[in-house]
Amino acid sequence: MKVKNAIIGVVAGASLFSISCNKTKSDTTETVDWNENNAFFSESTLPYFTADFDKIKNKDFKPALLEGMRRQMEEIDKICANTEEPTFANTLEALERSSDLFDRVSSVFFLLTGAHTNDELKAVNAELAPKFASHNDGIYLNDALFQRIKKLHDNQASLNLNDEQARLLNVYYENFEKAGANLSAEDKEKLKQLNQDIATLNNDFGDKLLAATKEGGVKFTKEELAGLSDEELESIKQADGSYLIPLNNTTQQPDLDKLTNQESRKKLFEQAWIRAEKGDANDTRATIITLAKKRAEKAKLMGFANYAEWSLQGTMANTPANAIQILKDLSPYAISRAKEEAKDIQDLINKEADPFTLTAADWNYYAEKIREDKFALNQNELKPYFEMNAVLEDGVFYMAKQLYGLTFKERKDIPVWQEDVKVYEVFNEDGSQVGLFYTDYYQRDSKRGGAWMSNIVGQSKLLNRLPVIYNVGNFPKPAAGQPTLLSQDNVITMFHEFGHAVHGFFANQTYPTLSGTNVSRDFVEFPSQFHEHFAFEPSVLKNYAKHYKTGEVIPQALVDKMKNAATFNKGYSMTELLGASLLDMEWHTIGVDTEITDAIAFEQAALKKYGLDLATVPPRYRSTYFNHIFAGGYAAGYYSYKWSEMLDFDAYAWLEQNGGMTRANGQILRDKVFSKGNSEPLDKLYKDFRGKNPSIDALLHYSGFTK
């Protein structure tokens, strides 16, 4: 998953400021301790202006964020107070420069609240969440500012703008309209309150889920964990002699494919399933009902029937109907295959001495047995060849060099936020600098679930900045002295998140708002999912997949097994994702008059509506722990994974038709797609690259649903 940095137009900001053209004044009497002792007081002197984590303290964030918002509003006041006619330079370029301090601080703040949080940071986030929302409103509901932009937009033909400048003007105008710039003064006040309420609820959901996931870890005895290796057991052993399996923020849990004890599988699955609906302080059910209602109220205020209609403006899908249609088009293929897979599993269970009816908790364990039986492929056979550092440096980096000419040099002189984090400097083929790349892959209690990419510093020619990018994962950390051996899914995740990084590194825009990954949700996952294909591309695989003990290259027989099993369990994996996607759409296509009293009943009805209420194939995320849509910025946007997958398979078909993973093809991808950011309409960008509009044909073919 991709998480955007806090930049103008993206963040939700602060109730401290008015929106008049007069000098903005704070409406709080709070004393802000802003002085030269704050780590953010001066710009970083480190390479690429990256953050100095050795100097940054928790106490620095609140005053720096407040000062960053104050400065931005001061700059916007100057724009509004300018008595000269609006020009591109005195309005839009000035607006692009206005958030320098706020961006610098918020990018680090949101990095830490996601990847390495603590009680102090959580408290700051909870306090400032409504202020962030109001700050954003202070910009986008500022009528004087909007009128300057509108005047430029109305007279665009006479401005002699280049293509990127014209795009920036159109994007700003559309973003202001979408944010409510045309509302009456009375309705703007209502919108501000709704935005603050929504921001607070987003933060509440995230905090509750993080706590619920941490507290939901399941304790077992050693005997109950038959199937786990000695190394795996050692890594989860507790001081009291018990064994604690932490929860992943997904429905299925990684160890369910190995546990031979049926009761242990059931215990782990059920604890993951109910983690955030136990009736305690971490129960999220009431939060999501209130949040969905508030979003519906916001949509109505903006003149839309539901939140999804409002939210999908400017995306490739454009309407909920279009987003839902692709999901419905894929569903029959996925559901039919999932039912076939369930029958195969049940047939296998029926052959056992003590047969039982398949449950969702048993699926992964028996799917692995079938994988072994059909393809003679055991996932544990693969892990010794997937040592984490080798996957990164000899796999991901090797792929990047072959396709794009990139090289990487580890930098041990640059401070990091946690001891396991690594930093690499990235170079082009000609030796020119590209940026910095941080990796933070290990699971820990201070990190939210999932995997993501974002920027510490965003690329911009206007600001003379090269990108500083990080990838975050949640791979289990082994016991001290043991190698980190990844699963196939972990390997794919690493290539996926690096695909986001590629999108950010190749950014070549003048203006920050259009740079790199600042694109719609249903396009942003395209580069990441496209790069998943190279995880097991033969030349890449042979370069990194070497046995961690012997150095032996992965045997061709094992590679053939992987290839033969490539579409195995696709019915299940697609169905669980479609279930989550359509569940998201149901939550965000409700009207303000829809009364929801029971979140779980609403969820069950939503899945049944689309024929996705399969007992053995639950959605990848339940509503109660669906962080993407209730805290992570993907509200009404989870469909984008499938939309982007349509693009990525379509693009991969192009690659295969044109010679595969060559340096020349990599340059075409860089020049025509990955370097473009949001500098032109995304449907046009894709069609110019591909020569046609995308379709689901390649997705169905590569997934094994069609010949």
PDB file of N, CA and C in Angstrom, residues 414-461:
ATOM      1  N   ILE A 414      24.299   8.012   7.628  1.00  0.00           N
ATOM      2  CA  ILE A 414      23.066   8.800   7.699  1.00  0.00           C
ATOM      3  C   ILE A 414      22.184   8.239   8.813  1.00  0.00           C
ATOM      4  N   PRO A 415      21.741   9.068   9.739  1.00  0.00           N
ATOM      5  CA  PRO A 415      20.949   8.586  10.883  1.00  0.00           C
ATOM      6  C   PRO A 415      19.622   7.958  10.450  1.00  0.00           C
ATOM      7  N   VAL A 416      19.164   7.008  11.255  1.00  0.00           N
ATOM      8  CA  VAL A 416      17.899   6.314  10.978  1.00  0.00           C
ATOM      9  C   VAL A 416      17.008   6.389  12.212  1.00  0.00           C
ATOM     10  N   TRP A 417      15.719   6.035  12.047  1.00  0.00           N
ATOM     11  CA  TRP A 417      14.765   6.146  13.157  1.00  0.00           C
ATOM     12  C   TRP A 417      14.694   4.901  14.028  1.00  0.00           C
ATOM     13  N   GLN A 418      15.316   3.788  13.553  1.00  0.00           N
ATOM     14  CA  GLN A 418      15.318   2.562  14.344  1.00  0.00           C
ATOM     15  C   GLN A 418      16.497   1.725  13.869  1.00  0.00           C
ATOM     16  N   GLU A 419      17.064   0.958  14.747  1.00  0.00           N
ATOM     17  CA  GLU A 419      18.356   0.312  14.456  1.00  0.00           C
ATOM     18  C   GLU A 419      18.328  -0.633  13.262  1.00  0.00           C
ATOM     19  N   ASP A 420      17.163  -1.181  12.920  1.00  0.00           N
ATOM     20  CA  ASP A 420      17.096  -2.132  11.812  1.00  0.00           C
ATOM     21  C   ASP A 420      16.962  -1.450  10.446  1.00  0.00           C
ATOM     22  N   VAL A 421      16.780  -0.152  10.444  1.00  0.00           N
ATOM     23  CA  VAL A 421      16.591   0.586   9.196  1.00  0.00           C
ATOM     24  C   VAL A 421      17.929   0.729   8.463  1.00  0.00           C
ATOM     25  N   LYS A 422      17.893   0.565   7.136  1.00  0.00           N
ATOM     26  CA  LYS A 422      19.074   0.755   6.301  1.00  0.00           C
ATOM     27  C   LYS A 422      18.836   1.897   5.322  1.00  0.00           C
ATOM     28  N   VAL A 423      19.923   2.526   4.873  1.00  0.00           N
ATOM     29  CA  VAL A 423      19.842   3.641   3.928  1.00  0.00           C
ATOM     30  C   VAL A 423      20.758   3.367   2.733  1.00  0.00           C
ATOM     31  N   TYR A 424      20.232   3.631   1.535  1.00  0.00           N
ATOM     32  CA  TYR A 424      21.013   3.462   0.313  1.00  0.00           C
ATOM     33  C   TYR A 424      20.933   4.746  -0.517  1.00  0.00           C
ATOM     34  N   GLU A 425      22.065   5.115  -1.111  1.00  0.00           N
ATOM     35  CA  GLU A 425      22.054   6.207  -2.075  1.00  0.00           C
ATOM     36  C   GLU A 425      21.853   5.593  -3.461  1.00  0.00           C
ATOM     37  N   VAL A 426      21.043   6.253  -4.281  1.00  0.00           N
ATOM     38  CA  VAL A 426      20.653   5.720  -5.586  1.00  0.00           C
ATOM     39  C   VAL A 426      21.252   6.591  -6.687  1.00  0.00           C
ATOM     40  N   PHE A 427      21.810   5.918  -7.724  1.00  0.00           N
ATOM     41  CA  PHE A 427      22.456   6.627  -8.826  1.00  0.00           C
ATOM     42  C   PHE A 427      21.921   6.161 -10.176  1.00  0.00           C
ATOM     43  N   ASN A 428      21.905   7.074 -11.124  1.00  0.00           N
ATOM     44  CA  ASN A 428      21.592   6.737 -12.505  1.00  0.00           C
ATOM     45  C   ASN A 428      22.774   6.043 -13.165  1.00  0.00           C
ATOM     46  N   GLU A 429      22.553   5.569 -14.370  1.00  0.00           N
ATOM     47  CA  GLU A 429      23.568   4.862 -15.140  1.00  0.00           C
ATOM     48  C   GLU A 429      24.803   5.724 -15.375  1.00  0.00           C
ATOM     49  N   ASP A 430      24.593   7.038 -15.549  1.00  0.00           N
ATOM     50  CA  ASP A 430      25.714   7.944 -15.803  1.00  0.00           C
ATOM     51  C   ASP A 430      26.385   8.444 -14.526  1.00  0.00           C
ATOM     52  N   GLY A 431      25.960   7.906 -13.382  1.00  0.00           N
ATOM     53  CA  GLY A 431      26.557   8.290 -12.112  1.00  0.00           C
ATOM     54  C   GLY A 431      25.889   9.458 -11.426  1.00  0.00           C
ATOM     55  N   SER A 432      24.899  10.072 -12.077  1.00  0.00           N
ATOM     56  CA  SER A 432      24.196  11.196 -11.455  1.00  0.00           C
ATOM     57  C   SER A 432      23.308  10.713 -10.318  1.00  0.00           C
ATOM     58  N   GLN A 433      23.066  11.590  -9.375  1.00  0.00           N
ATOM     59  CA  GLN A 433      22.304  11.227  -8.182  1.00  0.00           C
ATOM     60  C   GLN A 433      20.808  11.125  -8.478  1.00  0.00           C
ATOM     61  N   VAL A 434      20.182  10.127  -7.876  1.00  0.00           N
ATOM     62  CA  VAL A 434      18.727   9.965  -7.974  1.00  0.00           C
ATOM     63  C   VAL A 434      18.065  10.337  -6.657  1.00  0.00           C
ATOM     64  N   GLY A 435      18.594   9.838  -5.534  1.00  0.00           N
ATOM     65  CA  GLY A 435      17.996  10.123  -4.240  1.00  0.00           C
ATOM     66  C   GLY A 435      18.465   9.160  -3.169  1.00  0.00           C
ATOM     67  N   LEU A 436      17.748   9.129  -2.060  1.00  0.00           N
ATOM     68  CA  LEU A 436      18.040   8.219  -0.952  1.00  0.00           C
ATOM     69  C   LEU A 436      16.881   7.249  -0.782  1.00  0.00           C
ATOM     70  N   PHE A 437      17.227   6.016  -0.367  1.00  0.00           N
ATOM     71  CA  PHE A 437      16.230   4.967  -0.178  1.00  0.00           C
ATOM     72  C   PHE A 437      16.438   4.305   1.175  1.00  0.00           C
ATOM     73  N   TYR A 438      15.419   4.383   2.048  1.00  0.00           N
ATOM     74  CA  TYR A 438      15.440   3.746   3.362  1.00  0.00           C
ATOM     75  C   TYR A 438      14.586   2.475   3.325  1.00  0.00           C
ATOM     76  N   THR A 439      15.039   1.431   4.013  1.00  0.00           N
ATOM     77  CA  THR A 439      14.237   0.217   4.160  1.00  0.00           C
ATOM     78  C   THR A 439      14.009  -0.067   5.642  1.00  0.00           C
ATOM     79  N   ASP A 440      12.779  -0.410   5.988  1.00  0.00           N
ATOM     80  CA  ASP A 440      12.396  -0.713   7.374  1.00  0.00           C
ATOM     81  C   ASP A 440      11.434  -1.892   7.315  1.00  0.00           C
ATOM     82  N   TYR A 441      11.981  -3.104   7.363  1.00  0.00           N
ATOM     83  CA  TYR A 441      11.186  -4.280   7.013  1.00  0.00           C
ATOM     84  C   TYR A 441      10.636  -5.097   8.181  1.00  0.00           C
ATOM     85  N   TYR A 442      11.196  -4.954   9.389  1.00  0.00           N
ATOM     86  CA  TYR A 442      10.811  -5.877  10.458  1.00  0.00           C
ATOM     87  C   TYR A 442       9.549  -5.435  11.201  1.00  0.00           C
ATOM     88  N   GLN A 443       8.756  -6.430  11.557  1.00  0.00           N
ATOM     89  CA  GLN A 443       7.558  -6.227  12.384  1.00  0.00           C
ATOM     90  C   GLN A 443       7.961  -5.817  13.794  1.00  0.00           C
ATOM     91  N   ARG A 444       7.195  -4.896  14.394  1.00  0.00           N
ATOM     92  CA  ARG A 444       7.400  -4.540  15.801  1.00  0.00           C
ATOM     93  C   ARG A 444       6.125  -3.896  16.329  1.00  0.00           C
ATOM     94  N   ASP A 445       6.015  -3.834  17.641  1.00  0.00           N
ATOM     95  CA  ASP A 445       4.801  -3.319  18.268  1.00  0.00           C
ATOM     96  C   ASP A 445       4.566  -1.843  17.966  1.00  0.00           C
ATOM     97  N   SER A 446       5.623  -1.108  17.668  1.00  0.00           N
ATOM     98  CA  SER A 446       5.491   0.330  17.436  1.00  0.00           C
ATOM     99  C   SER A 446       5.089   0.663  16.000  1.00  0.00           C
ATOM    100  N   LYS A 447       4.860  -0.361  15.199  1.00  0.00           N
ATOM    101  CA  LYS A 447       4.572  -0.178  13.773  1.00  0.00           C
ATOM    102  C   LYS A 447       3.170  -0.690  13.457  1.00  0.00           C
ATOM    103  N   ARG A 448       2.425   0.077  12.669  1.00  0.00           N
ATOM    104  CA  ARG A 448       1.112  -0.417  12.251  1.00  0.00           C
ATOM    105  C   ARG A 448       1.295  -1.533  11.232  1.00  0.00           C
ATOM    106  N   GLY A 449       0.232  -2.312  10.999  1.00  0.00           N
ATOM    107  CA  GLY A 449       0.326  -3.451  10.106  1.00  0.00           C
ATOM    108  C   GLY A 449       0.436  -3.045   8.651  1.00  0.00           C
ATOM    109  N   GLY A 450       0.836  -4.008   7.800  1.00  0.00           N
ATOM    110  CA  GLY A 450       0.876  -3.766   6.376  1.00  0.00           C
ATOM    111  C   GLY A 450       2.253  -3.371   5.882  1.00  0.00           C
ATOM    112  N   ALA A 451       2.282  -2.890   4.660  1.00  0.00           N
ATOM    113  CA  ALA A 451       3.524  -2.434   4.039  1.00  0.00           C
ATOM    114  C   ALA A 451       3.200  -1.186   3.236  1.00  0.00           C
ATOM    115  N   TRP A 452       4.166  -0.249   3.164  1.00  0.00           N
ATOM    116  CA  TRP A 452       3.878   0.993   2.455  1.00  0.00           C
ATOM    117  C   TRP A 452       5.159   1.703   2.046  1.00  0.00           C
ATOM    118  N   MET A 453       4.972   2.719   1.209  1.00  0.00           N
ATOM    119  CA  MET A 453       6.057   3.592   0.769  1.00  0.00           C
ATOM    120  C   MET A 453       5.634   5.033   0.979  1.00  0.00           C
ATOM    121  N   SER A 454       6.577   5.893   1.258  1.00  0.00           N
ATOM    122  CA  SER A 454       6.307   7.324   1.258  1.00  0.00           C
ATOM    123  C   SER A 454       7.622   8.078   1.142  1.00  0.00           C
ATOM    124  N   ASN A 455       7.523   9.399   1.149  1.00  0.00           N
ATOM    125  CA  ASN A 455       8.692  10.269   1.013  1.00  0.00           C
ATOM    126  C   ASN A 455       9.010  10.981   2.317  1.00  0.00           C
ATOM    127  N   ILE A 456      10.288  11.152   2.598  1.00  0.00           N
ATOM    128  CA  ILE A 456      10.747  12.109   3.600  1.00  0.00           C
ATOM    129  C   ILE A 456      10.945  13.463   2.918  1.00  0.00           C
ATOM    130  N   VAL A 457      11.444  13.407   1.703  1.00  0.00           N
ATOM    131  CA  VAL A 457      11.590  14.603   0.865  1.00  0.00           C
ATOM    132  C   VAL A 457      11.010  14.271  -0.500  1.00  0.00           C
ATOM    133  N   GLY A 458      10.153  15.152  -1.004  1.00  0.00           N
ATOM    134  CA  GLY A 458       9.564  14.941  -2.316  1.00  0.00           C
ATOM    135  C   GLY A 458      10.380  15.627  -3.403  1.00  0.00           C
ATOM    136  N   GLN A 459      10.350  15.038  -4.612  1.00  0.00           N
ATOM    137  CA  GLN A 459      11.077  15.614  -5.747  1.00  0.00           C
ATOM    138  C   GLN A 459      10.399  16.892  -6.238  1.00  0.00           C
ATOM    139  N   SER A 460      11.190  17.897  -6.570  1.00  0.00           N
ATOM    140  CA  SER A 460      10.662  19.131  -7.143  1.00  0.00           C
ATOM    141  C   SER A 460      11.792  19.959  -7.731  1.00  0.00           C
ATOM    142  N   LYS A 461      11.671  20.329  -9.000  1.00  0.00           N
ATOM    143  CA  LYS A 461      12.650  21.232  -9.613  1.00  0.00           C
ATOM    144  C   LYS A 461      12.485  22.649  -9.063  1.00  0.00           C
TER     145      LYS A 461
END
